[in-house]
mmCIF file of N, CA and C in Angstrom:
data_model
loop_
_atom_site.group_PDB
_atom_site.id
_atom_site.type_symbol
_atom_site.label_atom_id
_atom_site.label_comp_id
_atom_site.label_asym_id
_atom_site.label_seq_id
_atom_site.Cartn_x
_atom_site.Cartn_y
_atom_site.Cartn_z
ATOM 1 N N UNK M 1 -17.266 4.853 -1.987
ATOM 2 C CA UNK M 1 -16.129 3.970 -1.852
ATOM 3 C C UNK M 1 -15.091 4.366 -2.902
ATOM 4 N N UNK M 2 -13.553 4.615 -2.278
ATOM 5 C CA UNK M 2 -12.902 4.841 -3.514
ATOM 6 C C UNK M 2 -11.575 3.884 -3.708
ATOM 7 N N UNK M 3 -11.471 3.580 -4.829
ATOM 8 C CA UNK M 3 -10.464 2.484 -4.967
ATOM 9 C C UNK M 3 -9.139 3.299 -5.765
ATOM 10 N N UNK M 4 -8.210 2.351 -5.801
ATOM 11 C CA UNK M 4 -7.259 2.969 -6.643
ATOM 12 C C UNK M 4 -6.156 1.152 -6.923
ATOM 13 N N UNK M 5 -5.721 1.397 -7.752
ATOM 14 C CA UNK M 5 -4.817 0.169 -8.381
ATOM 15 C C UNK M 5 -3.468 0.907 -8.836
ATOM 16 N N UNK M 6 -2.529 0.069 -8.067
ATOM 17 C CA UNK M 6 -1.195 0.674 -8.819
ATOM 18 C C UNK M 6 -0.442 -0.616 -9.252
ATOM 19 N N UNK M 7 0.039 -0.226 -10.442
ATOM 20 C CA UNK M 7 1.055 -1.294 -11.251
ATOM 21 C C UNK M 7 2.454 -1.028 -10.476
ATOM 22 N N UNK M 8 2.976 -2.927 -10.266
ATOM 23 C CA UNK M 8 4.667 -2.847 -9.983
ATOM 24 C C UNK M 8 4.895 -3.832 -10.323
ATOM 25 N N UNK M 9 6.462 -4.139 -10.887
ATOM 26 C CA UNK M 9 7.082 -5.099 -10.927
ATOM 27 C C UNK M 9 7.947 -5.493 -10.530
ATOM 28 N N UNK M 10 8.361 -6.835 -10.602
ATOM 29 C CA UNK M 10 9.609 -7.345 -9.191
ATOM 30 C C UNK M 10 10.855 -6.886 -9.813
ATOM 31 N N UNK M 11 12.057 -5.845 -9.267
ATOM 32 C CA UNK M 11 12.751 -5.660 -9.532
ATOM 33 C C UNK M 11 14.022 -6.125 -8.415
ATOM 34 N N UNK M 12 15.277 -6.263 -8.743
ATOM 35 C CA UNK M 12 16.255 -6.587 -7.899
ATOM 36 C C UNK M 12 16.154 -6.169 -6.779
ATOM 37 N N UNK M 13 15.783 -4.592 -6.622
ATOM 38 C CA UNK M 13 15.856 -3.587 -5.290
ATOM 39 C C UNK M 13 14.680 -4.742 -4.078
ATOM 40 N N UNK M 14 13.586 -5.132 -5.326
ATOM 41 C CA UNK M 14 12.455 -5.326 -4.411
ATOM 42 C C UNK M 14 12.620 -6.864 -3.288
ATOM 43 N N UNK M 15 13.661 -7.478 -3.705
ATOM 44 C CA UNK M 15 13.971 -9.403 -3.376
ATOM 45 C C UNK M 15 14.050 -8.955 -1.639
ATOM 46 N N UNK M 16 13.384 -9.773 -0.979
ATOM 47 C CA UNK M 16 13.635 -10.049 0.089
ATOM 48 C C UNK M 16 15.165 -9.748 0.584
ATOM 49 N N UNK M 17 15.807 -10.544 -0.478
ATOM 50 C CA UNK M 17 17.494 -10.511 -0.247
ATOM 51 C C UNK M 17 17.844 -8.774 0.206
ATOM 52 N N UNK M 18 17.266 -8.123 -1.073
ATOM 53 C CA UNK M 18 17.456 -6.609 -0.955
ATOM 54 C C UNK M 18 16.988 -6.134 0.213
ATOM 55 N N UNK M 19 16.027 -6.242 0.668
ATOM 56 C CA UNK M 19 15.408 -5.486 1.512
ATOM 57 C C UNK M 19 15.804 -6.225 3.433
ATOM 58 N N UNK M 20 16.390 -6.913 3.480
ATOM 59 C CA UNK M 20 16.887 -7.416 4.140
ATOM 60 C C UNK M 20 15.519 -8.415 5.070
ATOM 61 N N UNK M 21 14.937 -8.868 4.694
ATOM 62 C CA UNK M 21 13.572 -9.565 5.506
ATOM 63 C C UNK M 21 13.697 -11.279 4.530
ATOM 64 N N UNK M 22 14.572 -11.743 4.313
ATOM 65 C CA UNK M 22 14.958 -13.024 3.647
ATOM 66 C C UNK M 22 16.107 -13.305 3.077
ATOM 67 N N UNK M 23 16.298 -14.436 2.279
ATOM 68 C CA UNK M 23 17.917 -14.618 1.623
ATOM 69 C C UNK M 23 17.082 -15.049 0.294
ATOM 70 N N UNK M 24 15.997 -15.216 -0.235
ATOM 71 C CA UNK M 24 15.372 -15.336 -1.748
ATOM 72 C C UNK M 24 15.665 -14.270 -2.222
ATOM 73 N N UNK M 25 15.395 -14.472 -3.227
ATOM 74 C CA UNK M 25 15.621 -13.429 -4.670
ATOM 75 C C UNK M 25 13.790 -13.724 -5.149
ATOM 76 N N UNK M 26 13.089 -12.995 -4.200
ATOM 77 C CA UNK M 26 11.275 -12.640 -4.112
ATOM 78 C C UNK M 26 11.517 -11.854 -3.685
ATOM 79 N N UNK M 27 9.899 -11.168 -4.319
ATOM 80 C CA UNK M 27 9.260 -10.280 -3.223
ATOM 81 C C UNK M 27 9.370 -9.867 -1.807
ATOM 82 N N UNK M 28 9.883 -9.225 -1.490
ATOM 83 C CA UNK M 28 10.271 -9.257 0.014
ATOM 84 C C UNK M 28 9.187 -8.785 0.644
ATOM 85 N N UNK M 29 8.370 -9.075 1.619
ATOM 86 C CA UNK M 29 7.678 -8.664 2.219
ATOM 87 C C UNK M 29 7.400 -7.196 2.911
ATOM 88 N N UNK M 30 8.450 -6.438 2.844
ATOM 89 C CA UNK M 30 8.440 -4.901 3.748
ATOM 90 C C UNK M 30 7.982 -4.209 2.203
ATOM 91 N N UNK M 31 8.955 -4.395 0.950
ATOM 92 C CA UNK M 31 8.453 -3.986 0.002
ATOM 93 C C UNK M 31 6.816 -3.850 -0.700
ATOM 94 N N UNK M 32 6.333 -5.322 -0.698
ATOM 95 C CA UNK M 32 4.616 -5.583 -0.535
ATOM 96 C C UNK M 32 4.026 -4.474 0.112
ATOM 97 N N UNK M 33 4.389 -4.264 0.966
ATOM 98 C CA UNK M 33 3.883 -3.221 2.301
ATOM 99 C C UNK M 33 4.178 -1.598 1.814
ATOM 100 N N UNK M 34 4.806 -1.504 1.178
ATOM 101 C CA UNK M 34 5.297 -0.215 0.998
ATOM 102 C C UNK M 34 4.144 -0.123 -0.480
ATOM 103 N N UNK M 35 4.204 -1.195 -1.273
ATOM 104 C CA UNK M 35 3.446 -1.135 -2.481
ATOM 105 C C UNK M 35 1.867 -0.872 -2.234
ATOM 106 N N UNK M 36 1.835 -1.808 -0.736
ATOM 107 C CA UNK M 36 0.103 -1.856 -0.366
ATOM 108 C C UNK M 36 0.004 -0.178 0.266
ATOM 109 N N UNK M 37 0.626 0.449 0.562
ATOM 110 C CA UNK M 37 0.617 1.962 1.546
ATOM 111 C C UNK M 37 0.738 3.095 0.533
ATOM 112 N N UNK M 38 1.351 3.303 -0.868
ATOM 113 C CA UNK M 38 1.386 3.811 -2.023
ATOM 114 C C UNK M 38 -0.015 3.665 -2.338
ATOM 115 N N UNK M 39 -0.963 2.512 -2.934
ATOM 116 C CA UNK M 39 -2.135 1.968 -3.172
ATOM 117 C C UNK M 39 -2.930 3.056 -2.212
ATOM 118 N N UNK M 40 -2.963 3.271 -0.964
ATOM 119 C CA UNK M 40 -3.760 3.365 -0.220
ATOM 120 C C UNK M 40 -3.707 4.945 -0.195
ATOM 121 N N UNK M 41 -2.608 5.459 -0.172
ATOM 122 C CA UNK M 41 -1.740 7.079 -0.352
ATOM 123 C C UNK M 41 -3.050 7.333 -1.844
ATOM 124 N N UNK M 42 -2.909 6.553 -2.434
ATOM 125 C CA UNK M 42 -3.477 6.896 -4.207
ATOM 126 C C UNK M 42 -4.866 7.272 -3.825
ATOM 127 N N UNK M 43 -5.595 6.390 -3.327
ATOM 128 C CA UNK M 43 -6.932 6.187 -2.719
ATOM 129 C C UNK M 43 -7.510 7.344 -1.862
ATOM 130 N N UNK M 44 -6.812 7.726 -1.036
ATOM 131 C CA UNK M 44 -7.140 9.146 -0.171
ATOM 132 C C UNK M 44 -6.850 10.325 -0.725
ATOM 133 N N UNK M 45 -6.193 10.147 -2.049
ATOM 134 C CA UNK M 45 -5.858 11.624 -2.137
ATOM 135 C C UNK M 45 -7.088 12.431 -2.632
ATOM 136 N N UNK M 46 -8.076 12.109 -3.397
ATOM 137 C CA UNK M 46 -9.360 12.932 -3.200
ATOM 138 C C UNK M 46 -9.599 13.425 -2.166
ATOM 139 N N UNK M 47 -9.364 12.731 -1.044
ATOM 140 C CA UNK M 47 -10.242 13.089 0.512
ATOM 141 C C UNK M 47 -9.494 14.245 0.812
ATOM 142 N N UNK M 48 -8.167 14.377 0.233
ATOM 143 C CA UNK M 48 -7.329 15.356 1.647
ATOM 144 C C UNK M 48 -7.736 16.801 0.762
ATOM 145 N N UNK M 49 -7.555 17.610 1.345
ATOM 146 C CA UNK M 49 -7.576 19.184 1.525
ATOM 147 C C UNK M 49 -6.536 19.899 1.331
ATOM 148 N N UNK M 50 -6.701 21.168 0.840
ATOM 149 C CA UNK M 50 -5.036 21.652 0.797
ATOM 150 C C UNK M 50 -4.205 21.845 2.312
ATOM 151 N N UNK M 51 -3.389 21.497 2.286
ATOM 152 C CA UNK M 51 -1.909 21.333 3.374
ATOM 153 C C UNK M 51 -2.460 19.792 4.104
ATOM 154 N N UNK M 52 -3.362 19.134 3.710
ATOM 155 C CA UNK M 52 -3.597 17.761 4.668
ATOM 156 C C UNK M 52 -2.776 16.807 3.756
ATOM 157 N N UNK M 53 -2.164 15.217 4.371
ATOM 158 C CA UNK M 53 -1.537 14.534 3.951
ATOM 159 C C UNK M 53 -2.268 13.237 4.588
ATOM 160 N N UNK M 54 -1.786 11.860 4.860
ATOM 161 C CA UNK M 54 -2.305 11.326 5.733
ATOM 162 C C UNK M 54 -1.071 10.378 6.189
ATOM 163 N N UNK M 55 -0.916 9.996 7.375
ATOM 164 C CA UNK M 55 -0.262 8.848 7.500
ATOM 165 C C UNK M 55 -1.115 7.513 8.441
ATOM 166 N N UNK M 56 -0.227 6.571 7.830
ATOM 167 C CA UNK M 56 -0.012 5.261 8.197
ATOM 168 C C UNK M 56 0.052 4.839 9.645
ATOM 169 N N UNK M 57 -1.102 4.560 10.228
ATOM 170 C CA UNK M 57 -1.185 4.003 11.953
ATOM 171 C C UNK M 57 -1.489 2.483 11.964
ATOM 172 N N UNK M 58 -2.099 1.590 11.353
ATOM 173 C CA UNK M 58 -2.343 0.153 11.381
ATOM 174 C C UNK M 58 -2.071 -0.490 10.097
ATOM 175 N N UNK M 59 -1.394 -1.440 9.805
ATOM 176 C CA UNK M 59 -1.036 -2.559 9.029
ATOM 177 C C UNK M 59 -1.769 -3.764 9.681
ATOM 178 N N UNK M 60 -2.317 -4.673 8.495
ATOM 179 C CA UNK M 60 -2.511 -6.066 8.869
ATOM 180 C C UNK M 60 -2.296 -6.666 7.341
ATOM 181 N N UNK M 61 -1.676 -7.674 7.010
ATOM 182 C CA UNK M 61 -0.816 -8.065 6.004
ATOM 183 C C UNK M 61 -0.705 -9.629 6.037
ATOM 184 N N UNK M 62 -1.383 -10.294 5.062
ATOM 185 C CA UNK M 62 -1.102 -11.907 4.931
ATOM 186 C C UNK M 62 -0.398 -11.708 3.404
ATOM 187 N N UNK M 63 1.099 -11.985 3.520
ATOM 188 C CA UNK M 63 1.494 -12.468 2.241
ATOM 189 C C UNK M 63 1.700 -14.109 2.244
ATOM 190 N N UNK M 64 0.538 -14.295 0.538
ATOM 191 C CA UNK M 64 0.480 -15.463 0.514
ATOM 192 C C UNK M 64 1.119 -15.809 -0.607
ATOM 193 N N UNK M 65 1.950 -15.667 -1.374
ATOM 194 C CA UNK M 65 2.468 -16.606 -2.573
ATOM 195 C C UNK M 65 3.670 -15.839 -2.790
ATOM 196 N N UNK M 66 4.607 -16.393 -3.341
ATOM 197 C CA UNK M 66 6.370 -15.552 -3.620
ATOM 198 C C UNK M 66 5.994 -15.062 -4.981
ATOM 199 N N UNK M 67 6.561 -13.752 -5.521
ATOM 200 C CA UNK M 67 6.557 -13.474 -7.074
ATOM 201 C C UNK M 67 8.094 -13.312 -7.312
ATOM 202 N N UNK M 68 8.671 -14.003 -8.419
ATOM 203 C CA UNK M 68 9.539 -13.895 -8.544
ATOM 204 C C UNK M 68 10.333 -12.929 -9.850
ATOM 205 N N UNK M 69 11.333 -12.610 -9.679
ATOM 206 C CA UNK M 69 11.862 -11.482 -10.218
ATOM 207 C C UNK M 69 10.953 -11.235 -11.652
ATOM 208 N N UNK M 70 10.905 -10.218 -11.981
ATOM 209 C CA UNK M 70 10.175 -9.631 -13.504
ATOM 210 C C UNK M 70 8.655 -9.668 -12.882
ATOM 211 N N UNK M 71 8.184 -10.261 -12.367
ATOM 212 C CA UNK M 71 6.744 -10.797 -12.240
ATOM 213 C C UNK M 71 5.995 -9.340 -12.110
ATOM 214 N N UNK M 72 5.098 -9.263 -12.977
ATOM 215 C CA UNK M 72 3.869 -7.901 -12.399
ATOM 216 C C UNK M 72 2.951 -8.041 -11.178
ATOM 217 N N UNK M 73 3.295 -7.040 -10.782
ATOM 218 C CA UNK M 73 2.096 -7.145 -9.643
ATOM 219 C C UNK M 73 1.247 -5.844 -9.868
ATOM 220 N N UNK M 74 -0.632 -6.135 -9.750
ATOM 221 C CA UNK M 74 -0.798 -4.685 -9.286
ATOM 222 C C UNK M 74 -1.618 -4.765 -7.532
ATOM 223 N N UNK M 75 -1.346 -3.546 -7.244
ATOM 224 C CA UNK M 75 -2.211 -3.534 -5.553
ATOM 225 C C UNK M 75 -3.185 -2.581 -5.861
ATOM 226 N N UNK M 76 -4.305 -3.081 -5.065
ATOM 227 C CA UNK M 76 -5.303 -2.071 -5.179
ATOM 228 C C UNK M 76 -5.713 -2.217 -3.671
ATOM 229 N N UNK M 77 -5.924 -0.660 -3.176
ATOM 230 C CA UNK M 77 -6.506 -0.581 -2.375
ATOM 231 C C UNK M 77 -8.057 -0.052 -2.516
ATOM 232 N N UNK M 78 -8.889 -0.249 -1.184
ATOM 233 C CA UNK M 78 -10.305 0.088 -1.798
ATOM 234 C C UNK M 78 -10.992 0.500 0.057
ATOM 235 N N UNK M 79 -11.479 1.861 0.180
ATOM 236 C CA UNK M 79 -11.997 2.364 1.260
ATOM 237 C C UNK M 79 -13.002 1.368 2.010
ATOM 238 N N UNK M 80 -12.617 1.054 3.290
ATOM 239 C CA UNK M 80 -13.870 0.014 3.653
ATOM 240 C C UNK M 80 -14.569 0.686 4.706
ATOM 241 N N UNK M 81 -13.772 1.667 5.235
ATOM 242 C CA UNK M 81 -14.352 2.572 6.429
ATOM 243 C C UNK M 81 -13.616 4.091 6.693
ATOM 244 N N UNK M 82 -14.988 4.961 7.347
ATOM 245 C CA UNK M 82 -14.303 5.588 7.103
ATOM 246 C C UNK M 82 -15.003 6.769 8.569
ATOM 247 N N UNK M 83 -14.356 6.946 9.349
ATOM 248 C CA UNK M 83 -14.663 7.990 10.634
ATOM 249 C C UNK M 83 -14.289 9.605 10.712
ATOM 250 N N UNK M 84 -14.285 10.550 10.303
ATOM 251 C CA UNK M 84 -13.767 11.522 10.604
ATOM 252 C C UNK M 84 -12.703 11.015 10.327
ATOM 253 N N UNK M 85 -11.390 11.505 10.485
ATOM 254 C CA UNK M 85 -10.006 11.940 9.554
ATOM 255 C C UNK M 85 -9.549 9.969 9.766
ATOM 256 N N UNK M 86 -9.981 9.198 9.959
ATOM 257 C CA UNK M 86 -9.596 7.975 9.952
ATOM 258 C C UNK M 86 -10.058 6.920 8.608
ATOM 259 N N UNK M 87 -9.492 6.396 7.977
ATOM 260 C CA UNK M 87 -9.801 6.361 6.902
ATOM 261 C C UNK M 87 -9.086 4.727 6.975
ATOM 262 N N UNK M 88 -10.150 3.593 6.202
ATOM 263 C CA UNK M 88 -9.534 2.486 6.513
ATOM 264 C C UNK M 88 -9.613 1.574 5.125
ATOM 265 N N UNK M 89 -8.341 0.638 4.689
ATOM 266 C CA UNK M 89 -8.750 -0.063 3.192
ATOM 267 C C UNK M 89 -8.316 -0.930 3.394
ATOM 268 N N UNK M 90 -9.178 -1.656 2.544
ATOM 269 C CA UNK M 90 -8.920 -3.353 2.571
ATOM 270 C C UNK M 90 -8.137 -3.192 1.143
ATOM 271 N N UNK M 91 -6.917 -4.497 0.789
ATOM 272 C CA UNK M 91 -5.888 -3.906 0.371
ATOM 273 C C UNK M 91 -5.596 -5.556 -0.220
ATOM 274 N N UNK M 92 -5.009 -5.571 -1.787
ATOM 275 C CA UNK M 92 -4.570 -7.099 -2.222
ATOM 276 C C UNK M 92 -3.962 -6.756 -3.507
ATOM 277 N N UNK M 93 -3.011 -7.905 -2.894
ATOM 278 C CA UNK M 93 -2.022 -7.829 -4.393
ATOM 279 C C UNK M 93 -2.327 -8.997 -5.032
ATOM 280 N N UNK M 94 -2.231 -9.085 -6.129
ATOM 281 C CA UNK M 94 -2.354 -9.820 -7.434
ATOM 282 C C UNK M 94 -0.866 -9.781 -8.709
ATOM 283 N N UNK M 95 -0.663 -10.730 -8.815
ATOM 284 C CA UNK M 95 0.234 -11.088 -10.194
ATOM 285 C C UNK M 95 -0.949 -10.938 -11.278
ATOM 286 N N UNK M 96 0.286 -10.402 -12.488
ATOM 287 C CA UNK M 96 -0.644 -9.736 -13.383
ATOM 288 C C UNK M 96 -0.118 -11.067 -14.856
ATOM 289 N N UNK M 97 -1.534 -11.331 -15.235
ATOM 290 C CA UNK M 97 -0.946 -12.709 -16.309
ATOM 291 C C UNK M 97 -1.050 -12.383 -17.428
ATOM 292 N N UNK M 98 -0.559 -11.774 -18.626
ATOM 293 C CA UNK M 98 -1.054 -11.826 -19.932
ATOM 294 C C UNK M 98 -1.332 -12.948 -20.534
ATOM 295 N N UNK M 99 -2.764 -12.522 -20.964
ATOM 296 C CA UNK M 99 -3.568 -13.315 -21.599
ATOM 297 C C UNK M 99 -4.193 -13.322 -23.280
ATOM 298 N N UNK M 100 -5.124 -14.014 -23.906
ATOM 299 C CA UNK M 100 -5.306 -13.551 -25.175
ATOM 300 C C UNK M 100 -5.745 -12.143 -25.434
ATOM 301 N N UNK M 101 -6.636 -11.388 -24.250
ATOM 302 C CA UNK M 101 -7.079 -10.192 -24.594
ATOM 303 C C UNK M 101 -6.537 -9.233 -23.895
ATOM 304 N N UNK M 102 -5.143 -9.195 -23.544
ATOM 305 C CA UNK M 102 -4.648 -8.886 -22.500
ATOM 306 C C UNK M 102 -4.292 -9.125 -21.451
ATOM 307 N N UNK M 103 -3.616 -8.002 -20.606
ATOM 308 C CA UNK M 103 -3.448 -8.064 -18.828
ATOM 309 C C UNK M 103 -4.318 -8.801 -18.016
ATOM 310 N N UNK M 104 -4.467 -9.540 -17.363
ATOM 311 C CA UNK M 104 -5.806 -9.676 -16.373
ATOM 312 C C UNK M 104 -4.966 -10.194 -15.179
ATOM 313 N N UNK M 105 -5.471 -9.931 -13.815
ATOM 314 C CA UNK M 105 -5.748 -10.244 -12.662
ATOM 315 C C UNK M 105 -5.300 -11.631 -12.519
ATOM 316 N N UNK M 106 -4.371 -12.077 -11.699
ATOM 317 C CA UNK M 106 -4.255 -13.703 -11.500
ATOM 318 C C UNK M 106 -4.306 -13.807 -10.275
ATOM 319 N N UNK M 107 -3.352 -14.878 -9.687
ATOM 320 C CA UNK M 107 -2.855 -15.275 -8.781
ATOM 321 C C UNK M 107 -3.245 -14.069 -7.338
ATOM 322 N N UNK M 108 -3.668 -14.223 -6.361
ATOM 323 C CA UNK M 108 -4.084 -13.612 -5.250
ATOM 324 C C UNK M 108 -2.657 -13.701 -4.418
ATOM 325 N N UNK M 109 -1.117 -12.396 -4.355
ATOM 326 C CA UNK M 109 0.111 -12.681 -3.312
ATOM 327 C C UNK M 109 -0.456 -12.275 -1.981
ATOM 328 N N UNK M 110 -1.166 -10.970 -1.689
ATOM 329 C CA UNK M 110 -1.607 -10.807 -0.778
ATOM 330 C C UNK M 110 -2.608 -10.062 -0.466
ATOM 331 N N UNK M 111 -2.966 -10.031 1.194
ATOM 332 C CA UNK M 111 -4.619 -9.354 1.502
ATOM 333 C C UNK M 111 -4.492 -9.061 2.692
ATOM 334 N N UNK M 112 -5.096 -7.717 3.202
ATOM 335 C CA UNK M 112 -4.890 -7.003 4.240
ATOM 336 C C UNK M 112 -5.399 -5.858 4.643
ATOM 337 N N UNK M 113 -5.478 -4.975 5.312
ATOM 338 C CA UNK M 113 -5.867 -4.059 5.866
ATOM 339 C C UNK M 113 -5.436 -2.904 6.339
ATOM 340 N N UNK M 114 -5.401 -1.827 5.769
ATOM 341 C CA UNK M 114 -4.077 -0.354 6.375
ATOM 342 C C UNK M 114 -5.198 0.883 6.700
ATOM 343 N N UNK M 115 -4.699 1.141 7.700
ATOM 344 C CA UNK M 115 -5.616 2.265 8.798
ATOM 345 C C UNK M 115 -4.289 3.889 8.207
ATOM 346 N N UNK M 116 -4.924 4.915 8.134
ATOM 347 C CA UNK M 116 -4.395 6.072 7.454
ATOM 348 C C UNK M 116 -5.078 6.841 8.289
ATOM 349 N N UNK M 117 -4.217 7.862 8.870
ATOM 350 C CA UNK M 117 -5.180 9.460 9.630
ATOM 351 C C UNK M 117 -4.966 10.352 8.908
ATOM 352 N N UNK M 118 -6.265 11.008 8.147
ATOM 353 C CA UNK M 118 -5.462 12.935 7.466
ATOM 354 C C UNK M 118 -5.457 13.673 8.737
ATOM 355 N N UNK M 119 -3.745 14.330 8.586
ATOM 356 C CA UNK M 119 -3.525 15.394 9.300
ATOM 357 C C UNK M 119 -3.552 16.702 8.344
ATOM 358 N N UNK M 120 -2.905 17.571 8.779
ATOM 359 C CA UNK M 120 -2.269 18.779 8.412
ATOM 360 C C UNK M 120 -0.695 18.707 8.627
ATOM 361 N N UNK M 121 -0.267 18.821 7.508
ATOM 362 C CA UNK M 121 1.173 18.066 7.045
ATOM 363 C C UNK M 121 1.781 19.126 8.119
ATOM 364 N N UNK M 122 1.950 20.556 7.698
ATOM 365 C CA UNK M 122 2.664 21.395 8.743
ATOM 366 C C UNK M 122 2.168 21.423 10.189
ATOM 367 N N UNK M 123 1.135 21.392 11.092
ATOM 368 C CA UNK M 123 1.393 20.814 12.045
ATOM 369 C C UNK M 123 2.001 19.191 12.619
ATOM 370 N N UNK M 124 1.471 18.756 11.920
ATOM 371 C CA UNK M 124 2.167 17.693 12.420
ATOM 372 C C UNK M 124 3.644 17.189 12.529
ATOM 373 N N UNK M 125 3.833 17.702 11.163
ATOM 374 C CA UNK M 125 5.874 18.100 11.258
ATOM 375 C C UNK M 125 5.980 19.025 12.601
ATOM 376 N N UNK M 126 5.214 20.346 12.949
ATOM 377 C CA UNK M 126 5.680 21.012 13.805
ATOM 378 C C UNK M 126 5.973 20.463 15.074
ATOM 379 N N UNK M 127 5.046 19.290 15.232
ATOM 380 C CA UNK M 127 5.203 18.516 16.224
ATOM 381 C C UNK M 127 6.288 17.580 16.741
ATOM 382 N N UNK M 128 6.770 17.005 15.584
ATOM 383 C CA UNK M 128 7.510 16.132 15.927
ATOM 384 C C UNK M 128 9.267 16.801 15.487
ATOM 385 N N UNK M 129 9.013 18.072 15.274
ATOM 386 C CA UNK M 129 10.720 18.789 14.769
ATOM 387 C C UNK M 129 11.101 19.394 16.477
ATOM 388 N N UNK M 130 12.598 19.233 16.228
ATOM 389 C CA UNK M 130 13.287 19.393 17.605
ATOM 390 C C UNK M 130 12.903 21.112 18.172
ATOM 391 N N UNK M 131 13.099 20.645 19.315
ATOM 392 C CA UNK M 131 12.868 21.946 20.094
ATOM 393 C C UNK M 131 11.454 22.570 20.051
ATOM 394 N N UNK M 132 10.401 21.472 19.783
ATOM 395 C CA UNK M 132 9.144 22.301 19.703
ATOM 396 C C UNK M 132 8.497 21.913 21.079
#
């Protein structure tokens, strides 16, 4: 099983407002998603091979709590399955609280599930570039 955790924090770019999926000044939800798919990118990269990459075929995504501007978040994704080049993680964000001995884990924003295929980066570009 391989996990990976990445640190972010709420910046202006990241507000709903910014990203156009609300009118708050939060977390915008497409952003979450992009943070949970980075997480998951981190997680596979042991698996891939030279010229393999992987992309993104299934999202499932409950965001549950708003973080508001400055707020830390980290996402960790963590392998829950895994088929030949299909590769699947269960996936949650957390606000990050300093405490007396440090950083720790708080608040649960969200939890979900992202499906990833390794290809071969140059075929698969070959595929989808004009005139092929």
């Amino acid at each position: 099983m391989t996990t990976a955790t990445l640190p972010f924090s709420v910046g202006d770019d990241d507000t709903a407002l910014a990203v156009g999926s609300g009118s708050l000044p939060v977390l915008g939800t497409p952003r979450l998603l992009a943070w949970c798919e980075a997480a998951t990118c981190a997680a596979i990269e042991p698996a891939l091979g030279e010229g393999e990459t992987s992309v993104g075929t299934r999202v499932s995504l409950d965001h549950q709590a708003a973080s508001p501007l400055g707020q830390a978040v980290e996402v960790t994704a963590t392998t829950a399955y895994v088929d030949g080049r299909l590769h699947r993680f269960t996936v949650a964000a957390r606000h990050v609280e300093v405490g007396p001995e440090g950083p720790v884990a708080g608040k649960v924003v969200a939890t979900g599930e992202v499906t990833r295929v390794v290809v071969d980066a140059e075929r698969f570009l070959s595929r989808i570039s004009p005139g092929s």
